[in-house]
Amino acid sequence: MAQRQLKVSKPALLCVVPPYSLGPPAGIAYLLAYAEQQGCSDFGFLDLRLGVPDAYAPTYAHTGVFGDAYVMDVPDLPLVLSLVQAVDSGKEPASGFSPVIEKYCRERGISASYLREYLVSLDKYFTAVTATLTGVRFVGCSVWTSNFLTTLLFAAHLKRLPRPPVIVGGGPQFTESHSSAALALRSRLFDYVVTGEGEASLLDLYSREAASSTGTASSVPGTLALNLQGEVQRGPERPLLSPGEIPVPAFDQIPLLSYQEVGAPRELPYHLSRGCTDKCTFCSEWVFWRRFRPGDAEQTIAGIRELEQRYGAEYIAFTDSLVNGHPGRLRQLAEGMLRRRRRIAWGGFMRAEMDTETATLLRRSGFDVAFIGIESMSDETLALMNKRRTELHNIKALRAFLGAGIYVVAGVIPGFPGDSREAFIHTTDQLRTLQHEFRGRLRINVEPFIVSPGQPLFSRLSEMGLYGVRWDDEVLDIAPKYRDITASLFCTVKGANQGIERMGRLHIAEAIESDEPTKTDPFIYKVAEPLSHSEFDFEHLTAGWFLARLKGPAAWIYALLVKQDEQEQLAEKSYANESVDLLAAPNLRRLLKRLESSHSLGPTRVPTLTEGGYSRKRAPNALYQTAPYIVSRRGDWHVKGRLLVVDFVNTSWWLLPAWQGEVLKVLRRAPHSASSLQHQLARKGITRSLSRCARLLHDLAESGIVLASQLQRAPQQKAKPIERTERQAKGLPPPQRPHKILPIINEVLSQSHSEFQEAPNLTQAMTADAG
């Protein structure tokens, strides 16, 4: 099947590369808003995570098979060096992985066959994606620990284009790990690196490149670049933005509705403040934001109102390091929301500082989920952590939140050096007692102790009873050119409470994550993807119809809509097949071909990208195109005469009049305005008025079936709802709200200590997010 060329309308593009848990990227939304605020509308956005199976960190593990505690500097260094060495040698980017993969995976307890397949399929995915981006001149990528390797792979493919773009990397990984930035720049896969808060730095770099300025970026504050001698140089420190300079995040170019769970409130990230009031010894969050900057409560409430009006927000996941970093501002926010009767729920991160009166106020204002970094119930351990909290503070805060009816996620760190086994067991006993008292309202987030270069303790490991173990020469010799960067890097740490002791405490903590009878903790960082090449995943939709999905050869999800008997045939033939790639299986070809031909919008075996996003405020001449995550098929019996339409990313589905299948086909081929759509339909013998075409496009955009571009700040239009899903139609309640915010907290948190570098709130989000 030939790939449709993506016509990129903007010269600059911000991207997020898989893996990483899905969620609307907060950092990128802030970057886009800031650029627009400064009069620059040149930036577009592509989320390369959408359309491929979700995963958290399949390329590395924080704990080895014998309890090794891997340092989160460049945790998958053997794979990174294999990649840059292949690029330096003029070979295919992914060709270097095979020689090192077996030993690497054995030490980390990762399936070598799975990781090899994962990297090969991503390599094909990036090959297809970059071939469509030939007109882009400037690319910014958000980089966390989990996607550092894969973003380098993406950059390697971009640099192979006949006219490669300028590539800028930013985000928590580059901010915390100077070695990662140096490897990216010295390999010339990245031209610039932005550290810390990235809005102004990104715009300065783009302005320099757009003006074809000569020289390096060493004069651009907040950036790293190579000088004429090929050495990494740092620009001047950039002044931080004041809260009043930070705009409301803009999601107009983001396919917002594909991130939303069926039946759950529409959730968006936002913040009241930037930075943290503390410097806990295990946390690197402060490195990114540098200092705490509380925002204005009234401005935040106005921003929430804009998110409601512009994007239909129903839930705000506050991504602040500490929403209660300034308790007075937090109370002002809650009081203001009550006074203005803002009917919206919210949640976020809190330090263990709370009283019953304030917690009750927060709950009345809509606050319903708090993540609290408890870490320990031992005063001695808390002092070692520099938490500035005590066991009494922790218990008081937990009881205040839980007593007010607020769902709590409490962070705990197994394996912290200096925390005795007795103290750790005391911590888990205290939390378990609270779980019994407040049934179903307290979940434990297990954050195994990890070392990373941005932590205060990193420079004084010996004081903590730890010592670092460097990478073997065998690893460093993969790419000897970079030994001046890699020779000093730690692979693991050993010492107090590490090894089997750390692993044992990890198991104890995992055993009390929840008092629910089954483990459903979204903080369990999945290694593998939920879909594979070799087995269809079936999800029942309605009236005997199923969504069948598997991972295609180029990572893109292959999705079919099948009836009960077809599902049984597909399952039977799949189970009888010995091939690891079902789409290439001879005994399935005829069945798949017949099923594909029955669709009005069928599956694709190669990545399909579309520009556009979502906003309730669209220009009269806005262009619309079918979202790339849509499949559709005309049904029979119960749904006779209707078109079943499904978003295969979030599995939302709709029933539409059959003639609208022609609309979706037209919009799949090319973007159209209401007037050009009317003309195209007339050529097919379908006569519809211009106003009806406009209303139809509006309704389809409100569902997420189509994406819109050329958006504007205009008076809000009320959406005419199209036919809802079976859950909504039957009036079934949405999932419990406390669980809805957890994926966002997971994305933002990553690990509240050493892996805060993963947090995409952090306009981190490349901040140069491209988050």
Coordinates of C-alpha atoms in Angstrom, one line a residue, residues 230-728:
G230 CA 33.9 20.7 17.8
E231 CA 33.7 21.2 21.5
V232 CA 30.4 21.5 23.5
Q233 CA 29.9 25.1 24.7
R234 CA 27.2 26.4 26.9
G235 CA 25.5 29.7 26.3
P236 CA 24.8 32.3 29.0
E237 CA 22.2 31.5 31.7
R238 CA 18.8 32.6 30.6
P239 CA 16.6 34.6 32.9
L240 CA 13.5 32.7 34.0
L241 CA 10.1 33.7 32.7
S242 CA 7.9 35.4 35.3
P243 CA 4.5 33.8 35.9
G244 CA 2.9 36.7 34.0
E245 CA 4.9 36.0 30.9
I246 CA 3.8 32.3 30.7
P247 CA 0.6 32.0 28.5
V248 CA -2.2 29.5 28.8
P249 CA -1.1 26.3 27.0
A250 CA -2.4 26.0 23.4
F251 CA -3.6 22.6 22.3
D252 CA -5.0 23.8 18.9
Q253 CA -2.5 21.8 16.9
I254 CA -2.8 18.7 19.1
P255 CA -5.3 15.9 18.3
L256 CA -6.6 16.3 21.8
L257 CA -9.6 14.0 21.7
S258 CA -7.5 10.9 20.7
Y259 CA -5.8 11.1 24.2
Q260 CA -9.2 11.0 26.0
E261 CA -10.5 7.8 27.6
V262 CA -14.0 6.7 26.6
G263 CA -16.6 8.0 29.1
A264 CA -14.1 9.9 31.2
P265 CA -13.9 13.7 31.8
R266 CA -11.9 15.6 29.2
E267 CA -8.6 16.2 30.9
L268 CA -6.0 18.8 30.3
P269 CA -2.7 19.6 32.0
Y270 CA -2.1 23.1 33.4
H271 CA 0.0 24.7 36.2
L272 CA -0.3 27.3 39.0
S273 CA 3.5 27.5 39.6
R274 CA 6.9 26.4 38.2
G275 CA 9.6 24.9 40.3
C276 CA 9.9 23.5 43.8
T277 CA 10.5 24.9 47.2
D278 CA 12.8 22.1 48.3
K279 CA 15.9 20.3 47.2
C280 CA 15.3 16.7 48.3
T281 CA 18.6 14.7 48.0
F282 CA 17.0 12.1 45.7
C283 CA 15.2 14.5 43.4
S284 CA 16.4 16.3 40.2
E285 CA 13.2 18.3 39.6
W286 CA 14.8 21.5 40.9
V287 CA 17.5 21.3 38.2
F288 CA 15.0 22.0 35.5
W289 CA 13.0 24.9 37.0
R290 CA 15.9 26.3 39.1
R291 CA 13.7 28.1 41.6
F292 CA 10.1 28.3 42.7
R293 CA 7.8 30.7 41.0
P294 CA 4.2 30.8 42.3
G295 CA 1.6 32.0 39.8
D296 CA -1.4 34.3 40.4
A297 CA -4.5 32.5 41.5
E298 CA -6.9 34.8 39.6
Q299 CA -4.8 34.5 36.4
T300 CA -4.9 30.7 36.8
I301 CA -8.6 30.7 37.2
A302 CA -8.9 32.8 34.0
G303 CA -6.7 30.2 32.3
I304 CA -8.9 27.4 33.5
R305 CA -11.9 29.2 32.0
E306 CA -10.1 29.6 28.7
L307 CA -9.3 25.8 28.7
E308 CA -12.9 25.1 29.3
Q309 CA -14.2 27.4 26.6
R310 CA -11.6 26.6 24.0
Y311 CA -11.1 22.9 24.5
G312 CA -14.0 21.8 26.6
A313 CA -11.8 20.9 29.6
E314 CA -13.6 19.0 32.4
Y315 CA -10.7 18.1 34.5
I316 CA -7.4 19.9 35.1
A317 CA -4.3 17.8 36.0
F318 CA -2.0 20.3 37.6
T319 CA 1.5 19.5 36.7
D320 CA 3.2 21.7 39.3
S321 CA 6.1 20.2 41.2
L322 CA 4.1 21.3 44.3
V323 CA 0.6 22.8 43.9
N324 CA 0.8 23.7 47.5
G325 CA 4.3 25.2 47.3
H326 CA 2.7 28.5 48.2
P327 CA -0.2 27.5 50.5
G328 CA -1.8 30.9 50.4
R329 CA -2.0 30.9 46.6
L330 CA -3.5 27.4 46.7
R331 CA -6.3 28.6 49.1
Q332 CA -6.9 31.6 46.9
L333 CA -7.2 29.3 43.9
A334 CA -9.7 27.1 45.7
E335 CA -11.7 30.0 47.0
G336 CA -11.8 31.7 43.6
M337 CA -13.0 28.6 41.9
L338 CA -15.8 28.3 44.5
R339 CA -16.7 32.0 44.2
R340 CA -16.9 31.8 40.4
R341 CA -18.6 28.4 40.5
R342 CA -16.1 26.8 38.3
R343 CA -17.7 23.3 37.8
I344 CA -14.4 21.5 37.1
A345 CA -12.5 18.9 38.9
W346 CA -8.7 19.0 39.4
G347 CA -5.8 17.3 41.1
G348 CA -2.0 17.4 41.4
F349 CA 1.2 17.0 43.4
M350 CA 1.4 18.1 47.0
R351 CA 4.0 18.2 49.7
A352 CA 2.9 16.7 53.1
E353 CA 1.7 20.0 54.4
M354 CA -2.1 20.1 54.9
D355 CA -4.7 20.8 57.5
T356 CA -8.3 19.6 57.7
E357 CA -9.9 23.0 57.0
T358 CA -7.8 23.6 53.8
A359 CA -8.3 20.0 52.6
T360 CA -12.1 20.4 53.0
L361 CA -11.9 23.7 51.1
L362 CA -9.9 22.0 48.3
R363 CA -12.4 19.2 48.1
R364 CA -15.4 21.6 47.9
S365 CA -13.6 23.4 45.0
G366 CA -13.3 20.2 43.0
F367 CA -9.9 18.9 44.0
D368 CA -10.1 15.1 44.2
V369 CA -6.7 13.5 43.7
A370 CA -3.4 14.3 45.5
F371 CA 0.0 12.8 44.9
I372 CA 2.0 13.2 48.0
G373 CA 5.7 12.5 48.3
I374 CA 5.6 10.7 51.6
E375 CA 8.8 8.7 50.9
S376 CA 9.2 7.5 54.5
M377 CA 7.7 7.5 58.0
S378 CA 11.0 7.6 59.7
D379 CA 12.2 11.0 61.0
E380 CA 15.8 9.9 60.6
T381 CA 15.3 8.9 57.0
L382 CA 13.3 12.0 56.2
A383 CA 16.2 14.1 57.5
L384 CA 18.7 12.2 55.3
M385 CA 16.4 13.0 52.4
N386 CA 16.3 16.7 53.3
K387 CA 12.5 16.4 53.1
R388 CA 11.9 19.1 55.8
R389 CA 9.0 16.9 57.0
T390 CA 8.5 14.5 59.8
E391 CA 6.4 11.4 60.3
L392 CA 3.8 13.5 62.1
H393 CA 3.6 15.9 59.2
N394 CA 3.1 13.0 56.8
I395 CA 0.3 11.4 58.9
K396 CA -1.4 14.7 59.5
A397 CA -1.4 15.5 55.8
L398 CA -2.6 12.0 54.7
R399 CA -5.4 12.1 57.3
A400 CA -6.5 15.6 56.2
F401 CA -6.7 14.7 52.5
L402 CA -8.3 11.3 53.1
G403 CA -10.7 12.6 55.7
A404 CA -11.9 15.3 53.2
G405 CA -12.7 12.6 50.7
I406 CA -9.7 13.2 48.5
Y407 CA -8.1 10.2 46.8
V408 CA -4.4 10.0 47.6
V409 CA -1.4 8.5 45.9
A410 CA 1.6 8.3 48.3
G411 CA 5.1 8.0 47.1
V412 CA 7.5 5.6 48.8
I413 CA 11.2 5.0 48.1
P414 CA 12.5 1.4 48.7
G415 CA 16.3 1.2 49.0
F416 CA 17.1 4.7 50.1
P417 CA 20.6 4.6 51.7
G418 CA 20.5 5.1 55.4
D419 CA 16.9 4.0 55.7
S420 CA 17.1 0.9 58.0
R421 CA 15.0 -2.2 57.2
E422 CA 13.1 -1.6 60.4
A423 CA 12.3 2.0 59.4
F424 CA 11.2 0.9 56.0
I425 CA 8.9 -1.8 57.4
H426 CA 7.5 0.8 59.8
T427 CA 6.7 3.0 56.8
T428 CA 4.8 0.3 55.0
D429 CA 3.0 -0.7 58.2
Q430 CA 1.8 2.9 58.8
L431 CA 0.6 3.2 55.2
R432 CA -1.1 -0.2 55.4
T433 CA -3.0 0.9 58.5
L434 CA -4.3 4.0 56.7
Q435 CA -5.3 1.8 53.8
H436 CA -7.4 -0.3 56.1
E437 CA -9.0 2.8 57.6
F438 CA -9.7 4.6 54.3
R439 CA -10.7 1.7 52.1
G440 CA -10.1 2.2 48.4
R441 CA -8.8 5.8 48.8
L442 CA -5.0 5.4 49.3
R443 CA -2.7 4.0 46.7
I444 CA 1.1 3.5 47.2
N445 CA 3.4 4.7 44.3
V446 CA 6.5 2.6 44.5
E447 CA 9.6 4.7 43.4
P448 CA 12.7 2.4 43.8
F449 CA 15.8 4.4 44.8
I450 CA 17.6 5.5 41.7
V451 CA 20.7 7.7 41.2
S452 CA 20.8 10.3 38.5
P453 CA 23.3 13.2 37.9
G454 CA 20.9 16.0 38.8
Q455 CA 20.3 14.8 42.4
P456 CA 22.1 16.6 45.2
L457 CA 23.3 13.2 46.5
F458 CA 25.1 12.5 43.2
S459 CA 28.1 14.6 44.2
R460 CA 28.4 13.0 47.6
L461 CA 27.7 9.3 47.1
S462 CA 30.3 8.3 49.6
E463 CA 28.6 10.3 52.3
M464 CA 25.5 8.2 51.6
G465 CA 27.4 4.9 51.8
L466 CA 27.4 4.4 48.1
Y467 CA 29.9 4.1 45.3
G468 CA 29.5 4.2 41.6
V469 CA 30.5 1.4 39.2
R470 CA 31.6 2.6 35.7
W471 CA 30.7 1.0 32.5
D472 CA 33.0 -1.8 31.2
D473 CA 35.6 -1.2 28.6
E474 CA 33.7 -3.6 26.4
V475 CA 30.8 -1.0 26.3
L476 CA 33.0 2.0 25.9
D477 CA 34.9 0.4 23.0
I478 CA 31.6 0.2 21.0
A479 CA 32.2 3.9 20.1
P480 CA 35.8 4.8 21.3
K481 CA 35.5 8.2 19.7
Y482 CA 33.3 9.3 22.6
R483 CA 35.4 7.9 25.5
D484 CA 36.1 11.4 26.8
I485 CA 32.3 11.6 27.5
T486 CA 31.6 8.0 28.5
A487 CA 34.6 6.9 30.5
S488 CA 33.5 8.8 33.7
L489 CA 29.8 7.6 33.5
F490 CA 28.4 5.3 36.1
C491 CA 26.5 2.2 35.1
T492 CA 25.3 1.2 38.6
V493 CA 25.7 2.1 42.2
K494 CA 26.5 -0.3 45.0
G495 CA 26.5 0.1 48.8
A496 CA 24.0 0.8 51.5
N497 CA 20.6 -0.8 51.0
Q498 CA 21.3 -1.8 47.4
G499 CA 21.3 -5.1 45.6
I500 CA 19.1 -7.8 47.3
E501 CA 18.1 -5.4 50.1
R502 CA 16.7 -2.9 47.6
M503 CA 14.9 -5.6 45.7
G504 CA 13.3 -7.1 48.8
R505 CA 12.0 -3.7 49.9
L506 CA 10.7 -3.1 46.4
H507 CA 8.7 -6.3 46.6
I508 CA 7.3 -5.4 50.0
A509 CA 6.2 -2.0 48.7
E510 CA 4.6 -3.5 45.6
A511 CA 2.6 -5.8 47.8
I512 CA 0.8 -2.9 49.4
E513 CA 0.4 -0.7 46.4
S514 CA -3.4 -1.0 46.8
D515 CA -5.9 -2.6 49.0
E516 CA -7.9 -3.7 45.9
P517 CA -8.1 -7.5 45.2
T518 CA -6.4 -7.1 41.8
K519 CA -3.3 -5.1 40.9
T520 CA -4.4 -2.2 38.6
D521 CA -1.6 0.3 39.5
P522 CA -1.0 2.6 36.5
F523 CA 2.4 3.4 37.9
I524 CA 3.7 -0.1 37.1
Y525 CA 6.1 1.0 34.3
K526 CA 5.3 -1.4 31.5
V527 CA 8.3 -2.7 29.5
A528 CA 6.5 -4.3 26.6
E529 CA 3.7 -2.9 24.5
P530 CA 0.1 -4.1 24.8
L531 CA 0.0 -5.2 21.1
S532 CA 2.2 -7.5 19.2
H533 CA 2.9 -8.6 15.6
S534 CA 1.8 -12.2 16.2
E535 CA -1.6 -11.9 17.9
F536 CA -4.8 -9.9 17.3
D537 CA -6.2 -8.1 20.3
F538 CA -10.0 -8.0 20.2
E539 CA -12.3 -5.5 21.9
H540 CA -16.1 -5.7 21.8
L541 CA -17.7 -2.5 20.7
T542 CA -21.4 -3.0 20.1
A543 CA -24.0 -5.5 18.8
G544 CA -21.5 -8.2 18.0
W545 CA -18.9 -5.8 16.4
F546 CA -15.2 -6.0 17.5
L547 CA -12.2 -3.8 17.0
A548 CA -9.2 -6.1 16.0
R549 CA -5.8 -4.6 16.5
L550 CA -2.2 -5.7 16.2
K551 CA 1.2 -4.0 15.7
G552 CA 2.1 -3.6 12.1
P553 CA 5.6 -4.2 10.7
A554 CA 6.5 -0.5 10.9
A555 CA 5.1 -0.1 14.4
W556 CA 1.8 1.5 13.2
I557 CA -1.3 -0.1 14.6
Y558 CA -3.2 -2.2 12.1
A559 CA -6.9 -2.1 13.0
L560 CA -10.0 -3.8 11.6
L561 CA -13.7 -3.7 12.4
V562 CA -15.1 -7.3 12.3
K563 CA -18.3 -9.1 13.1
Q564 CA -18.6 -12.0 15.5
D565 CA -18.1 -14.7 12.9
E566 CA -15.2 -12.8 11.3
Q567 CA -13.6 -12.4 14.7
E568 CA -13.8 -16.1 15.2
Q569 CA -12.3 -16.8 11.8
L570 CA -9.5 -14.3 12.4
A571 CA -8.7 -15.7 15.8
E572 CA -8.8 -19.3 14.6
K573 CA -6.4 -18.7 11.7
S574 CA -4.2 -16.5 13.8
Y575 CA -3.8 -19.2 16.5
A576 CA -3.0 -21.8 13.8
N577 CA -0.3 -19.6 12.3
E578 CA 3.4 -20.1 13.3
S579 CA 4.6 -16.8 11.8
V580 CA 5.6 -14.0 14.1
D581 CA 4.1 -11.5 11.6
L582 CA 0.5 -12.2 11.1
L583 CA 0.1 -9.7 8.3
A584 CA 2.6 -11.7 6.2
A585 CA 1.0 -15.1 7.0
P586 CA -0.1 -16.9 3.8
N587 CA -3.1 -18.5 5.4
L588 CA -4.4 -15.1 6.4
R589 CA -3.9 -13.1 3.2
R590 CA -7.2 -13.9 1.6
L591 CA -9.2 -13.2 4.8
L592 CA -7.4 -10.0 5.5
K593 CA -7.8 -8.8 1.9
R594 CA -11.6 -9.4 2.1
L595 CA -11.9 -7.7 5.5
E596 CA -9.9 -4.7 4.3
S597 CA -12.1 -4.3 1.2
S598 CA -15.2 -4.3 3.3
H599 CA -14.2 -1.0 5.1
S600 CA -15.0 2.4 3.9
L601 CA -11.8 3.6 5.7
G602 CA -9.6 0.6 6.1
P603 CA -6.4 -0.2 8.0
T604 CA -3.0 0.9 6.8
R605 CA 0.2 -1.0 7.2
V606 CA 2.5 2.0 7.1
P607 CA 2.4 5.2 9.2
T608 CA -0.2 7.7 8.2
L609 CA 0.3 11.3 9.5
T610 CA -2.1 14.2 9.4
E611 CA -1.6 17.8 10.5
G612 CA -4.3 19.4 12.6
G613 CA -5.7 19.5 16.1
Y614 CA -8.7 20.5 18.1
S615 CA -10.3 23.7 19.4
R616 CA -13.9 24.7 19.8
K617 CA -13.0 28.0 18.1
R618 CA -12.4 27.5 14.4
A619 CA -12.1 29.9 11.5
P620 CA -14.9 30.0 8.9
N621 CA -12.4 28.8 6.3
A622 CA -10.8 26.2 8.5
L623 CA -9.5 23.0 6.8
Y624 CA -10.5 19.6 8.0
Q625 CA -9.0 16.2 7.5
T626 CA -9.9 12.7 8.8
A627 CA -7.8 11.8 11.8
P628 CA -5.2 9.1 10.9
Y629 CA -6.4 6.9 13.7
I630 CA -9.9 6.4 12.2
V631 CA -11.3 3.2 10.6
S632 CA -14.9 2.8 9.5
R633 CA -17.2 0.2 8.1
R634 CA -20.8 0.0 7.1
G635 CA -22.7 -2.5 9.3
D636 CA -25.7 -4.8 8.9
W637 CA -28.6 -6.1 11.0
H638 CA -28.5 -4.1 14.3
V639 CA -26.6 -1.2 12.6
K640 CA -28.0 -1.6 9.1
G641 CA -27.7 1.6 7.1
R642 CA -25.3 3.0 9.6
L643 CA -21.5 3.6 9.5
L644 CA -19.5 2.3 12.4
V645 CA -16.5 4.7 13.0
V646 CA -13.8 3.9 15.5
D647 CA -10.7 5.7 16.8
F648 CA -8.3 2.8 17.2
V649 CA -6.0 4.7 19.7
N650 CA -8.6 5.3 22.4
T651 CA -11.3 2.9 21.1
S652 CA -14.1 5.5 21.0
W653 CA -16.8 4.7 18.5
W654 CA -19.7 6.3 16.8
L655 CA -22.6 5.3 14.5
L656 CA -23.1 7.8 11.6
P657 CA -25.4 7.9 8.6
A658 CA -24.0 5.8 5.8
W659 CA -23.5 8.7 3.3
Q660 CA -21.0 10.3 5.7
G661 CA -18.6 7.5 4.8
E662 CA -18.1 9.4 1.5
V663 CA -17.3 12.5 3.5
L664 CA -14.6 10.7 5.5
K665 CA -13.1 9.3 2.3
V666 CA -12.9 12.7 0.8
L667 CA -11.3 14.1 3.9
R668 CA -8.9 11.3 4.2
R669 CA -7.5 12.1 0.7
A670 CA -7.0 15.8 1.4
P671 CA -8.0 18.6 3.7
H672 CA -11.1 20.5 2.8
S673 CA -13.1 23.5 3.9
A674 CA -16.9 23.4 4.1
S675 CA -17.2 24.9 0.6
S676 CA -14.7 22.6 -1.1
L677 CA -16.3 19.6 0.7
Q678 CA -19.7 20.7 -0.7
H679 CA -18.1 20.7 -4.2
Q680 CA -16.5 17.3 -3.8
L681 CA -19.8 15.7 -2.5
A682 CA -21.7 17.2 -5.4
R683 CA -19.4 15.4 -7.8
K684 CA -20.4 12.2 -6.1
G685 CA -24.1 13.0 -6.5
I686 CA -24.5 14.0 -2.8
T687 CA -26.2 17.4 -2.5
R688 CA -25.8 19.2 0.7
S689 CA -26.1 22.9 1.5
L690 CA -23.0 24.8 2.6
S691 CA -24.4 25.4 6.0
R692 CA -25.1 21.7 6.5
C693 CA -21.5 20.8 5.3
A694 CA -20.2 23.4 7.8
R695 CA -22.3 21.9 10.6
L696 CA -21.2 18.4 9.7
L697 CA -17.5 19.3 9.8
H698 CA -18.1 21.0 13.1
D699 CA -19.7 17.9 14.6
L700 CA -17.1 15.6 13.3
A701 CA -14.4 17.8 14.7
E702 CA -16.1 17.8 18.1
S703 CA -16.0 14.0 18.2
G704 CA -12.3 13.8 17.1
I705 CA -13.1 12.0 13.9
V706 CA -11.6 14.8 11.9
L707 CA -8.8 17.3 12.7
A708 CA -9.0 21.0 12.0
S709 CA -6.3 23.4 11.0
Q710 CA -6.4 27.2 10.5
L711 CA -7.9 27.7 13.9
Q712 CA -8.6 31.1 15.4
R713 CA -9.8 32.8 18.6
A714 CA -13.4 33.3 17.8
P715 CA -16.8 33.1 19.6
Q716 CA -17.5 29.6 20.8
Q717 CA -20.0 27.5 18.8
K718 CA -22.2 25.0 20.5
A719 CA -21.5 21.6 19.2
K720 CA -24.4 19.5 17.9
P721 CA -23.6 16.0 19.4
I722 CA -23.4 13.2 17.0
E723 CA -24.6 9.7 18.1
R724 CA -22.7 8.7 21.2
T725 CA -21.1 5.5 22.2
E726 CA -23.0 2.7 23.8
R727 CA -21.7 3.5 27.3
Q728 CA -22.9 7.1 27.0

